Coordinates of C-alpha atoms in Angstrom, one line a residue:
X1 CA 8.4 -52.1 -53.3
X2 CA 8.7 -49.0 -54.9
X3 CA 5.2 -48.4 -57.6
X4 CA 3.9 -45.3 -59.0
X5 CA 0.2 -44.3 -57.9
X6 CA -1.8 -42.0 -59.8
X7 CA -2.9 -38.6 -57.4
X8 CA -6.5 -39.7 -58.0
X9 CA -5.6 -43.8 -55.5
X10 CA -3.4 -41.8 -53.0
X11 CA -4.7 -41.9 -49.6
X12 CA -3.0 -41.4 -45.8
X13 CA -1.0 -44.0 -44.7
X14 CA 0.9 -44.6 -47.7
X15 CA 4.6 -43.6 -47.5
X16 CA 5.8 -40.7 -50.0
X17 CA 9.0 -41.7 -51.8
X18 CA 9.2 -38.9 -54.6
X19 CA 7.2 -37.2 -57.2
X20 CA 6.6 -39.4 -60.4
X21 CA 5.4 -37.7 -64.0
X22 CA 8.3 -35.9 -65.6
X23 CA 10.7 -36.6 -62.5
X24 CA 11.1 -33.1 -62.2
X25 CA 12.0 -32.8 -58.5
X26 CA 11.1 -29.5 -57.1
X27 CA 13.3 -27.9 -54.8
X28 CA 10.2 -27.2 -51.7
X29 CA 9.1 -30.8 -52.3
X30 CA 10.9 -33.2 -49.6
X31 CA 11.2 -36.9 -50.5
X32 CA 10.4 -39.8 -47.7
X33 CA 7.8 -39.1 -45.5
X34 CA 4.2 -40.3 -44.6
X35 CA 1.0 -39.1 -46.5
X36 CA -1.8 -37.4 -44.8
X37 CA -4.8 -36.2 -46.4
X38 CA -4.1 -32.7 -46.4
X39 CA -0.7 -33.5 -48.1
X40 CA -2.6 -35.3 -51.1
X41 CA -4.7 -32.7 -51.6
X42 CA -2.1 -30.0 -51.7
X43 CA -0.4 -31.9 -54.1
X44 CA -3.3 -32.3 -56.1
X45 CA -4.1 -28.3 -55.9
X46 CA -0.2 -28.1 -57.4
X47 CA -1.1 -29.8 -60.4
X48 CA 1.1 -32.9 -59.4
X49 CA -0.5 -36.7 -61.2
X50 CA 1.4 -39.3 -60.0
X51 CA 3.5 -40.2 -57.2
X52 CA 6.1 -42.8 -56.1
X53 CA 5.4 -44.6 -52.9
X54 CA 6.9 -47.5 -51.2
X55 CA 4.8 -50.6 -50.3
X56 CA 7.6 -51.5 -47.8
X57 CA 7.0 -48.4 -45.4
X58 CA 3.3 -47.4 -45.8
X59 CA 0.0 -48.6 -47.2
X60 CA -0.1 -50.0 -50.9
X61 CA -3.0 -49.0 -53.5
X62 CA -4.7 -52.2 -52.1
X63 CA -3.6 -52.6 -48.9
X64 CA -6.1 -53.4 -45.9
X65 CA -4.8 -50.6 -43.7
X66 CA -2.6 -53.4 -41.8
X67 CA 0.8 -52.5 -43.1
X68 CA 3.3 -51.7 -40.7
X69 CA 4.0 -48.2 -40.9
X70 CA 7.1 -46.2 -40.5
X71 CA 7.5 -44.0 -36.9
X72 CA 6.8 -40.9 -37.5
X73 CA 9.0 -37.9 -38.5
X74 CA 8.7 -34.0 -38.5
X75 CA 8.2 -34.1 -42.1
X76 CA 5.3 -36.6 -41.6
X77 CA 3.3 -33.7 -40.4
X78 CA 2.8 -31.8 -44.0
X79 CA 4.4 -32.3 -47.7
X80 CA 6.5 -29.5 -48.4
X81 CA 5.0 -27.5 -51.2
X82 CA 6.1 -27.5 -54.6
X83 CA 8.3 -25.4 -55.9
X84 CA 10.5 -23.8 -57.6
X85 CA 12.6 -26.2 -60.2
X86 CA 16.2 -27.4 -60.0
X87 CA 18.4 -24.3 -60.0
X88 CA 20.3 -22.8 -63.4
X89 CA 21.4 -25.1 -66.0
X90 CA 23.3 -24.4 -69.5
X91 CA 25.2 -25.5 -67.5
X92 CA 24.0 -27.4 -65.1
X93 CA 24.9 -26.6 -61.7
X94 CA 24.3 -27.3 -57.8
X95 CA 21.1 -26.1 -56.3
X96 CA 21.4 -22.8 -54.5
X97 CA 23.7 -21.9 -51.5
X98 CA 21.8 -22.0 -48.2
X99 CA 23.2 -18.8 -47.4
X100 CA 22.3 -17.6 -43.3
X101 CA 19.1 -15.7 -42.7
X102 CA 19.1 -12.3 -41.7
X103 CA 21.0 -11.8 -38.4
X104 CA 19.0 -12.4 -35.2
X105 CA 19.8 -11.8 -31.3
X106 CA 21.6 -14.8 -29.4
X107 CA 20.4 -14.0 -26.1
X108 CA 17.4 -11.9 -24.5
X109 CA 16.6 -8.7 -23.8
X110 CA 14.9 -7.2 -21.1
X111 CA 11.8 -6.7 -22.5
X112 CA 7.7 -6.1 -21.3
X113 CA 6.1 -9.8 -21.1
X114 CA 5.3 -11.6 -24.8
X115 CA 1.4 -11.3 -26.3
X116 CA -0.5 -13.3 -27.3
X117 CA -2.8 -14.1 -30.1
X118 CA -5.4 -16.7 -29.0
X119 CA -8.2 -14.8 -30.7
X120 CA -6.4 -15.7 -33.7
X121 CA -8.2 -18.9 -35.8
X122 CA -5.9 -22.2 -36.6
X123 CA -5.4 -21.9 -40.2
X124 CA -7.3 -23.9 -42.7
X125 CA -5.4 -27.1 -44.5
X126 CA -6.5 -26.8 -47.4
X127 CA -8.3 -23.4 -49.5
X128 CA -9.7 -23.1 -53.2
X129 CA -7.6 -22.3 -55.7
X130 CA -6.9 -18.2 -56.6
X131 CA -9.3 -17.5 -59.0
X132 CA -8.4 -13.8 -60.4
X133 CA -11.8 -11.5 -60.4
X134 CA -10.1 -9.2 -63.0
X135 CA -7.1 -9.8 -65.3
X136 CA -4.0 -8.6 -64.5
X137 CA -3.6 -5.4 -66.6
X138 CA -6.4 -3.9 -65.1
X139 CA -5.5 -4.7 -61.4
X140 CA -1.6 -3.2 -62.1
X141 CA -2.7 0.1 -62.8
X142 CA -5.5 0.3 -59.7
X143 CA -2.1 -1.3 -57.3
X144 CA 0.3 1.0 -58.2
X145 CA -2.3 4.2 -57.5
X146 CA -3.1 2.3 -54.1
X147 CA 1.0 1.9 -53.3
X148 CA 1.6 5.7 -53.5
X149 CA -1.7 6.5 -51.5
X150 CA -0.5 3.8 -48.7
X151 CA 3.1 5.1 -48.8
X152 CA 1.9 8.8 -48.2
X153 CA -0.2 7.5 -45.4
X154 CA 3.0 5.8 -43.7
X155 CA 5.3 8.6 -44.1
X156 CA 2.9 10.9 -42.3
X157 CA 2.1 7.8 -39.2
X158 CA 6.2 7.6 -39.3
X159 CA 6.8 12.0 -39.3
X160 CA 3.8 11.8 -36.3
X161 CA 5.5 8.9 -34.4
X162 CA 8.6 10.9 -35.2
X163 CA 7.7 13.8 -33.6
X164 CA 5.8 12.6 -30.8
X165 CA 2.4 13.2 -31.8
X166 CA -0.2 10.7 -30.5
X167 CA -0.5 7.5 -33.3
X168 CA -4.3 6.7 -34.3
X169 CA -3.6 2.9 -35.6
X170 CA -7.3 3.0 -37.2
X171 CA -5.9 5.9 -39.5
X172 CA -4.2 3.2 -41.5
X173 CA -7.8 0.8 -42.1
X174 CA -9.1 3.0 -45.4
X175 CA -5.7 1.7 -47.1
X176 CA -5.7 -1.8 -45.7
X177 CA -8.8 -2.4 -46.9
X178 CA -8.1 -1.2 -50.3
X179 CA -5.2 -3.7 -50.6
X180 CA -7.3 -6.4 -49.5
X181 CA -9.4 -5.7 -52.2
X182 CA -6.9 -5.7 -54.8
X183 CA -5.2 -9.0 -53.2
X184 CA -9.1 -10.6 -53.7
X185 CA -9.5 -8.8 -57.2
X186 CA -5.8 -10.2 -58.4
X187 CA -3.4 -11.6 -56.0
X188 CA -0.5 -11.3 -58.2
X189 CA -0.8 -7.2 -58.8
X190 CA -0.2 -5.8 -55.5
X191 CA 2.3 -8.6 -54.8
X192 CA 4.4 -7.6 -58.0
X193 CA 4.4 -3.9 -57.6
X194 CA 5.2 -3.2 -54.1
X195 CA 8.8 -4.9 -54.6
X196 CA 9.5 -2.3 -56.6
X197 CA 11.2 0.5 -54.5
X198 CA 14.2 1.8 -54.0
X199 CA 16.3 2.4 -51.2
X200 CA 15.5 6.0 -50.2
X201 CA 11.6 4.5 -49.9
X202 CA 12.3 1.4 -48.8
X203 CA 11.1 2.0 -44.9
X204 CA 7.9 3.2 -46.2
X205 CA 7.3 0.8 -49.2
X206 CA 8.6 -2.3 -46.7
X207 CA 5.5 -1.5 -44.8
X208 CA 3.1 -1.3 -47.2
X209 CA 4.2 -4.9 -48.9
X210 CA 4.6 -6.1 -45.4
X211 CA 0.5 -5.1 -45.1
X212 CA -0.3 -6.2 -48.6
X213 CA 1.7 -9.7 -48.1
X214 CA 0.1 -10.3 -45.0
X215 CA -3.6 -9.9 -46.1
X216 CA -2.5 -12.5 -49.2
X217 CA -1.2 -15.0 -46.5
X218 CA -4.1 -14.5 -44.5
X219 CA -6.5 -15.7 -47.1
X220 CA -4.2 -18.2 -47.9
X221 CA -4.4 -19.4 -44.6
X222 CA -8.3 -19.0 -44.8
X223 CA -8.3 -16.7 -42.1
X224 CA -12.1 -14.5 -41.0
X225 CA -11.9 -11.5 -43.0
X226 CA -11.8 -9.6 -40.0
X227 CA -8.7 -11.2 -39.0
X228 CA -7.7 -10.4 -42.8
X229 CA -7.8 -7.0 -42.1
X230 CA -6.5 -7.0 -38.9
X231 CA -3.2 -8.9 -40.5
X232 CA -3.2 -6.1 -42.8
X233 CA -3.0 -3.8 -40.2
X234 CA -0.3 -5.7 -38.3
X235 CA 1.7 -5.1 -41.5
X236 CA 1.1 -1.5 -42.0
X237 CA 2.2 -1.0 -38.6
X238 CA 4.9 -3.5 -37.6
X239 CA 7.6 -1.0 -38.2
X240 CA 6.3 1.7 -36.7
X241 CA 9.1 1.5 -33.6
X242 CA 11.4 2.5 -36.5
X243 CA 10.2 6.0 -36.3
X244 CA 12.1 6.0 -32.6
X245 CA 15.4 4.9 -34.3
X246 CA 18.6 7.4 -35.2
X247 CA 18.3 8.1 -38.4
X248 CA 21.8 7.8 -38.9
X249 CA 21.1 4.3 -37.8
X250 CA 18.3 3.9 -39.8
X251 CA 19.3 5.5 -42.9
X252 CA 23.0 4.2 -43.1
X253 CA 23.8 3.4 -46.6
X254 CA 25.9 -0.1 -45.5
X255 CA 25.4 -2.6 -43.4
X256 CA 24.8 -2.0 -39.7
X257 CA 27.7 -2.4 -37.0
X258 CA 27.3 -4.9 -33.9
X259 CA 26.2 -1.8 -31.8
X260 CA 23.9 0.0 -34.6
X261 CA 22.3 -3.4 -34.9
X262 CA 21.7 -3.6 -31.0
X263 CA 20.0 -0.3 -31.3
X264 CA 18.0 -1.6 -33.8
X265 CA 16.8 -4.0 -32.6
X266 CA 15.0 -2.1 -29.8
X267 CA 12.6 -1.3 -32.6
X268 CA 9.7 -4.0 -31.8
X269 CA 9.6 -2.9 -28.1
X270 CA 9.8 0.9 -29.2
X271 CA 6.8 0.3 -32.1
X272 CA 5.0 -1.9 -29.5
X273 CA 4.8 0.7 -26.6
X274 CA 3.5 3.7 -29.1
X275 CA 0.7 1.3 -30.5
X276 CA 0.0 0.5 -26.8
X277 CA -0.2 3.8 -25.9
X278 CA -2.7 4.4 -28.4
X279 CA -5.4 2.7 -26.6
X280 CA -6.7 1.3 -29.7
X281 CA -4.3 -0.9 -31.5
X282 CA -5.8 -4.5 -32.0
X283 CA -4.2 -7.3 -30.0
X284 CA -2.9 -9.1 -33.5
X285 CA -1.6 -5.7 -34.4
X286 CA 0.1 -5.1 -30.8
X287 CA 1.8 -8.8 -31.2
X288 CA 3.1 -8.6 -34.8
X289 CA 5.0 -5.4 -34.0
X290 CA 6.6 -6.9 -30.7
X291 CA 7.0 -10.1 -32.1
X292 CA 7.6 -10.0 -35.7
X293 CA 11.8 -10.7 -35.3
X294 CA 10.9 -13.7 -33.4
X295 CA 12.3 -17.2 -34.8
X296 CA 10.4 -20.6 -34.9
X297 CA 13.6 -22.3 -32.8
X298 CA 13.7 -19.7 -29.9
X299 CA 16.7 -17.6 -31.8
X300 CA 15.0 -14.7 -32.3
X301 CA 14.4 -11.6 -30.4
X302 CA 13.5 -9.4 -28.1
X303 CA 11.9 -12.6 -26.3
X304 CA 13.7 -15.6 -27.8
X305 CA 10.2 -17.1 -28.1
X306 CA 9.7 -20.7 -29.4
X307 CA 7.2 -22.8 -31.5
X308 CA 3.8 -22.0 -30.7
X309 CA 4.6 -19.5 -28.0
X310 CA 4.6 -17.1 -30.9
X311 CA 1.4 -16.0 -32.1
X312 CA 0.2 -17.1 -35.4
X313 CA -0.1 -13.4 -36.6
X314 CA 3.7 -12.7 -35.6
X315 CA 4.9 -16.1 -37.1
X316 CA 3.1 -14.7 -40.7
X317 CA 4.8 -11.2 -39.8
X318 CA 8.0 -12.7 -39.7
X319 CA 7.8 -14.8 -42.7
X320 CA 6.4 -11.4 -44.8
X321 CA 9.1 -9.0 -43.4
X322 CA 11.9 -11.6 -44.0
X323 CA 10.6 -12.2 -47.7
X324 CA 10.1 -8.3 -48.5
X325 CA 13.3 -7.6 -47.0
X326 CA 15.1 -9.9 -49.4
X327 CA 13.7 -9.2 -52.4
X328 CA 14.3 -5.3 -52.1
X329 CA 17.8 -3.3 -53.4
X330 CA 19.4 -1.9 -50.3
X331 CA 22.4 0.6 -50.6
X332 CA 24.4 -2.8 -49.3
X333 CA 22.8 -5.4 -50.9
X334 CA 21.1 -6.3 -54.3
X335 CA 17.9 -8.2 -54.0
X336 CA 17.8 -11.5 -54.8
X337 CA 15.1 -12.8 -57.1
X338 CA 11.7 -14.2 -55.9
X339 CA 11.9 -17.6 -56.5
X340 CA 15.7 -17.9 -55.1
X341 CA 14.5 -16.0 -52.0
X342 CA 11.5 -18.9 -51.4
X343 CA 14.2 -21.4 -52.2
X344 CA 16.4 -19.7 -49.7
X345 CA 13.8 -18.9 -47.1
X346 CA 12.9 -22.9 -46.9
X347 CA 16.9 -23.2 -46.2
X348 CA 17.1 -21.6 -42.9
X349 CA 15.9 -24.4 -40.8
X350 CA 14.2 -23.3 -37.5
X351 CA 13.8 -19.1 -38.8
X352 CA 10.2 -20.0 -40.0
X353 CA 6.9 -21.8 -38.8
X354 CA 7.0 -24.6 -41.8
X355 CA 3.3 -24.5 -42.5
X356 CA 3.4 -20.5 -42.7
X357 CA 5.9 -20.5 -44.9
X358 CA 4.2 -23.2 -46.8
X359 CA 1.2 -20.9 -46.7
X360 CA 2.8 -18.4 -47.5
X361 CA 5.0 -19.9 -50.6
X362 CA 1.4 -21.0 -52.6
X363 CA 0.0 -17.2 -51.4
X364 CA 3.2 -15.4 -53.8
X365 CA 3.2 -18.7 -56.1
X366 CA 6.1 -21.1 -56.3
X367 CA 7.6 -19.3 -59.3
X368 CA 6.0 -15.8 -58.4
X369 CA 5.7 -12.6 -60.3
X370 CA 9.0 -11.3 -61.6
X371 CA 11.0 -15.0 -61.9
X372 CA 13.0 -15.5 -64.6
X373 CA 12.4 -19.0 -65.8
X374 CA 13.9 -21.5 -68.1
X375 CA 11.5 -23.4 -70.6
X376 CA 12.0 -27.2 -71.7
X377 CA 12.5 -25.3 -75.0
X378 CA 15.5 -23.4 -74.0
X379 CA 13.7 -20.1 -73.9
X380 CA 13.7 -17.9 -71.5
X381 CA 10.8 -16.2 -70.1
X382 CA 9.8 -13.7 -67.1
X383 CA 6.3 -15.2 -65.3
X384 CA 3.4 -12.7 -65.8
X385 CA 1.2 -14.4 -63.7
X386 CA 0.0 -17.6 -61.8
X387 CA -1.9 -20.1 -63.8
X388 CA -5.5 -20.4 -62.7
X389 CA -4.8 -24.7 -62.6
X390 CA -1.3 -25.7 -61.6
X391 CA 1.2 -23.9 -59.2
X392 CA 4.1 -24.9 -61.8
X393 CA 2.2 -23.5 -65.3
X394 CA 2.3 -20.0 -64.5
X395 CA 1.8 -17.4 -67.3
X396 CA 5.3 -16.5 -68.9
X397 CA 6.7 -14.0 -71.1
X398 CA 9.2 -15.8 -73.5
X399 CA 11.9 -13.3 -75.2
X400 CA 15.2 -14.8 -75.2
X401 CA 16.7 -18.0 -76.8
X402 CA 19.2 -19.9 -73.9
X403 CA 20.7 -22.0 -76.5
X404 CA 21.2 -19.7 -79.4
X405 CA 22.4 -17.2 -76.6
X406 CA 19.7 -14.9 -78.6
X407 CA 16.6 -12.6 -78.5
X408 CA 13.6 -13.7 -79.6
X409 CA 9.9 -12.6 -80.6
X410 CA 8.3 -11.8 -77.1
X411 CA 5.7 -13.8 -77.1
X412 CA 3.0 -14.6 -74.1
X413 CA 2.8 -18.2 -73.2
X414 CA 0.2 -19.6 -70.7
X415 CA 2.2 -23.2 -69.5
X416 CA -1.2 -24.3 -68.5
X417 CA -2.5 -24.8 -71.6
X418 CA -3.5 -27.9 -72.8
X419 CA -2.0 -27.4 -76.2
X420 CA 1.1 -25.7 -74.8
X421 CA 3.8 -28.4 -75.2
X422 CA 6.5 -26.6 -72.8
X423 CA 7.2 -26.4 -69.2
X424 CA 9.3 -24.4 -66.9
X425 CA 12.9 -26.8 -66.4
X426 CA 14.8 -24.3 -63.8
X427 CA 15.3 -21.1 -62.4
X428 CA 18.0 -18.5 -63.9
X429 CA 19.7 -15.5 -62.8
X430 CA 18.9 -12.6 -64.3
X431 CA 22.6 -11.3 -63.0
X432 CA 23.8 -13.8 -64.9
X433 CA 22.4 -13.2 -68.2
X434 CA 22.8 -9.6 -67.8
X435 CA 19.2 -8.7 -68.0
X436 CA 18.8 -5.6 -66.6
X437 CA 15.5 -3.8 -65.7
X438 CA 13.5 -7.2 -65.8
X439 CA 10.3 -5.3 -64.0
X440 CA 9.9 -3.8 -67.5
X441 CA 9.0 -7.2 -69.0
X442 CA 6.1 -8.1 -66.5
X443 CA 4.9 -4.6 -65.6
X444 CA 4.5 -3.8 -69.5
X445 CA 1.0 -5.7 -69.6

C-alpha cells in the first residue's frame, strides 16, 4: 500500500517510493529503494517532511519489523541527495541531456604502481549543518584577496616545476590554510569566486578551486582537520605534472587532438614523480596527483583503477577537478552553469564514487552559488547563498518577471523564511534568457 509518512515516523526498513509535500521531485533524488538511517537523516538535513513509502516492499509506520523486505539494490545503500528541481519550464521541457563526461583513457598505461591512501578516515554519514561564522559580504571581499595571493603562489610552483628547479610542496600550506579558513568562516565565498576566471588563468585558478573545493568536501565528509589540510594540499598540487606539458599542448585555444590528448594525459605520472622527488609531499597529496583522472568503473587512467582501489582523497580529487573543469569558460567551450553541471555530473554513471559526489553535491549546495532559479512566482532570481535550514531555500536575488518576460525591483529573498510564501520551481538557462554577466548579480553584495 502506498501511505505518506511524516520525516519525523521514518525509520530503516521501510521502502522509499518518492518524496511527498509539494511533489516536487528533485532531479538527485532517486525513487524506489530501501531506507537506512543515514538516508532519513539526510533527508531530514534537506529540509524534506514527508515521504511516500510502500507497505508492500518494506516496513509500515506500525509494522513489527517482520515484513518481507525487498532484495537489496545499489541504490539501497544511500538516498541520492536532493537536488536541483525539474529543468526549465515556460515551457516546460525534458530534464537535461546526459551529455558524456570528459574523455578518459580506454586502456592502460605503463605507469609506476597505484598509491594508496589507507591513512585516510572513512567519511562520516551524517555532519551538522553549515552554519556561516560571518555573512557573506564580508567573506567575498577576504576570498577574492586570498584567490590572487594563491594564484601568485601557483604560477611561481608551475615557472619552478617548469624550469626544473626543485618543488617544496610545503611552500603551498600558508595558502591552504587560509582557504580552509574562509571555507569554515563562509563556505559559499571561496566556492563562488574561484569560478570566476578566464581562460588565459584558468591552469592557475583550476588549482586553486581544485584546493578550495577539496577542503569544503573534506569537512563535508567530516574528515580530521589535518586530513583537511592535507586535501587542500592535494588540490593545490594535483596539476602540477602540467608544468611538464608543451605548452602548445597546454595552451591550445580548441579542443585537444587524439595525440595532444595522449600527451596529456601523461600529466598525473609527470606531477606525481616531481612531488615524489621532493621528499616531502604527503602520501594523500602524492595519490590525488597520480590518481585524480581515475574513474569509479575502472575507465579511467593512467591505472584503470576501480571502486575502492582508488583512494578516497583521489576519488574527491576527481569529483573537484571534474566540477571546476565544467563550470569554467575555455577558449572551446562555454561553461555550463552550477546546478546543470551537478545534474550532469550525477548523469555519468560509473565516472564518480556516489557518496563523494553526494558529499560533495551538499558541500557546493544543491542549487549553489551563481544558479539561476525559477520561483513558484514566476520570478527569476540568482541564489546568493545557502539557507542556514533547508538545502532547497537558498538565499535568492529576484530581478526578472518570467511571465511578463520583464525586469523587476531586485529584491533579496531568503526562501527559508517562514513568512516567505515562494519556492524555487526549476532551474533556467541564463543562455537562454540572454542574461549576460550573471556573476555581477551575486558578487554585488
Amino acid at each position: 500500500m502506498i501511505k505518506p509518512v511524516p520525516i519525523s515516523r521514518a525509520r530503516a526498513g521501510m521502502w522509499f517510493h518518492r518524496l511527498g509535500g509539494s511533489g516536487l521531485h528533485h532531479a538527485f533524488v532517486k525513487n524506489g529503494f530501501l531506507l537506512e538511517a543515514r538516508d532519513i537523516a539526510v533527508l531530514a538535513e534537506g529540509g524534506v517532511e514527508e515521504l511516500i513509502i510502500d507497505t508492500d516492499k518494506g516496513l509500515d509506520v506500525e509494522d513489527d519489523g517482520t515484513a518481507a523486505l525487498a532484495p537489496a539494490t545499489p541504490e539501497t545503500e544511500a538516498a541520492e541527495v536532493e537536488a536541483a528541481a525539474p529543468a526549465e519550464e515556460a515551457p516546460a521541457s525534458a530534464p537535461l541531456p546526459a551529455d558524456d563526461p570528459p574523455q578518459g583513457s580506454d586502456k592502460a598505461s605503463e605507469m609506476p604502481a597505484a598509491v594508496t591512501v589507507d591513512a585516510v578516515a572513512a567519511p562520516s554519514p551524517v555532519v551538522a549543518p553549515r552554519v556561516p561564522r560571518e555573512s557573506m559580504d564580508q567573506e567575498l571581499h577576504r576570498a577574492r584577496r586570498i584567490c590572487q595571493d594563491s594564484k601568485a603562489q601557483v604560477v611561481a610552483l608551475f615557472t619552478d616545476a617548469r624550469l626544473g628547479r626543485a618543488i617544496q610542496p610545503e611552500a603551498v600550506m600558508p595558502m591552504v590554510e587560509a582557504i580552509n579558513e574562509s571555507v569554515s568562516r563562509h563556505p559559499d565565498a571561496l566556492l563562488s569566486v574561484v569560478r570566476l576566471k578566464n581562460h588565459d588563468e584558468y591552469t592557475y585558478m583550476h588549482s586553486v578551486a581544485v584546493c578550495a573545493l577539496m577542503v569544503a568536501l573534506a569537512r563535508r565528509l567530516g574528515l580530521p582537520e589535518d586530513q583537511v589540510r592535507d586535501a587542500g594540499a592535494a588540490g593545490m598540487l594535483h596539476d602540477l605534472g602540467k608544468a611538464a606539458m608543451p605548452l602548445t599542448v597546454l595552451n591550445k585555444p580548441g579542443a585537444l587532438s587524439d595525440d595532444e590528448f595522449k600527451i596529456m594525459k601523461a600529466h598525473p605520472v609527470r606531477g606525481y614523480h616531481m612531488l615524489v622527488q621532493s621528499g616531502s609531499a604527503p602520501e594523500a597529496v602524492l595519490d590525488v596527483a597520480l590518481h585524480h583522472h581515475e574513474k569509479f568503473d575502472g575507465s579511467g587512467y593512467p591505472h584503470n583503477l576501480k571502486g575502492d582501489a582508488i583512494g578516497l582523497m583521489a576519488r574527491m580529487g576527481a569529483v573537484c577537478d571534474v566540477y571546476d573543469a565544467i563550470t569554467s569558460n575555455r577558449p572551446y567551450k562555454k561553461a555550463w552553469g552550477p546546478a546543470e553541471s551537478l545534474q550532469r555530473m550525477v548523469s555519468w554513471n560509473g565516472h564518480f564514487d556516489e557518496l563523494v559526489l553526494k558529499a560533495f553535491i551538499r558541500s557546493v549546495g544543491i542549487y549553489p552559488v551563481g544558479a539561476l532559479v525559477r520561483l513558484e512566482s514566476d520570478r527569476l532570481g540568482v541564489v546568493l547563498e545557502q539557507g542556514e535550514g533547508s538545502l532547497l531555500a537558498p538565499k535568492v536575488r529576484v530581478f526578472f518577471n518570467a511571465r511578463k518576460r520583464e525586469p523587476v525591483f531586485i529584491k533579496d529573498i531568503d526562501l527559508g523564511a517562514p513568512d516567505c510564501g515562494d519556492r524555487i520551481v526549476g532551474l533556467e538557462s541564463a543562455d537562454k534568457w540572454n542574461f549576460p554577466n550573471m556573476e555581477r548579480l551575486w558578487l554585488s553584495q
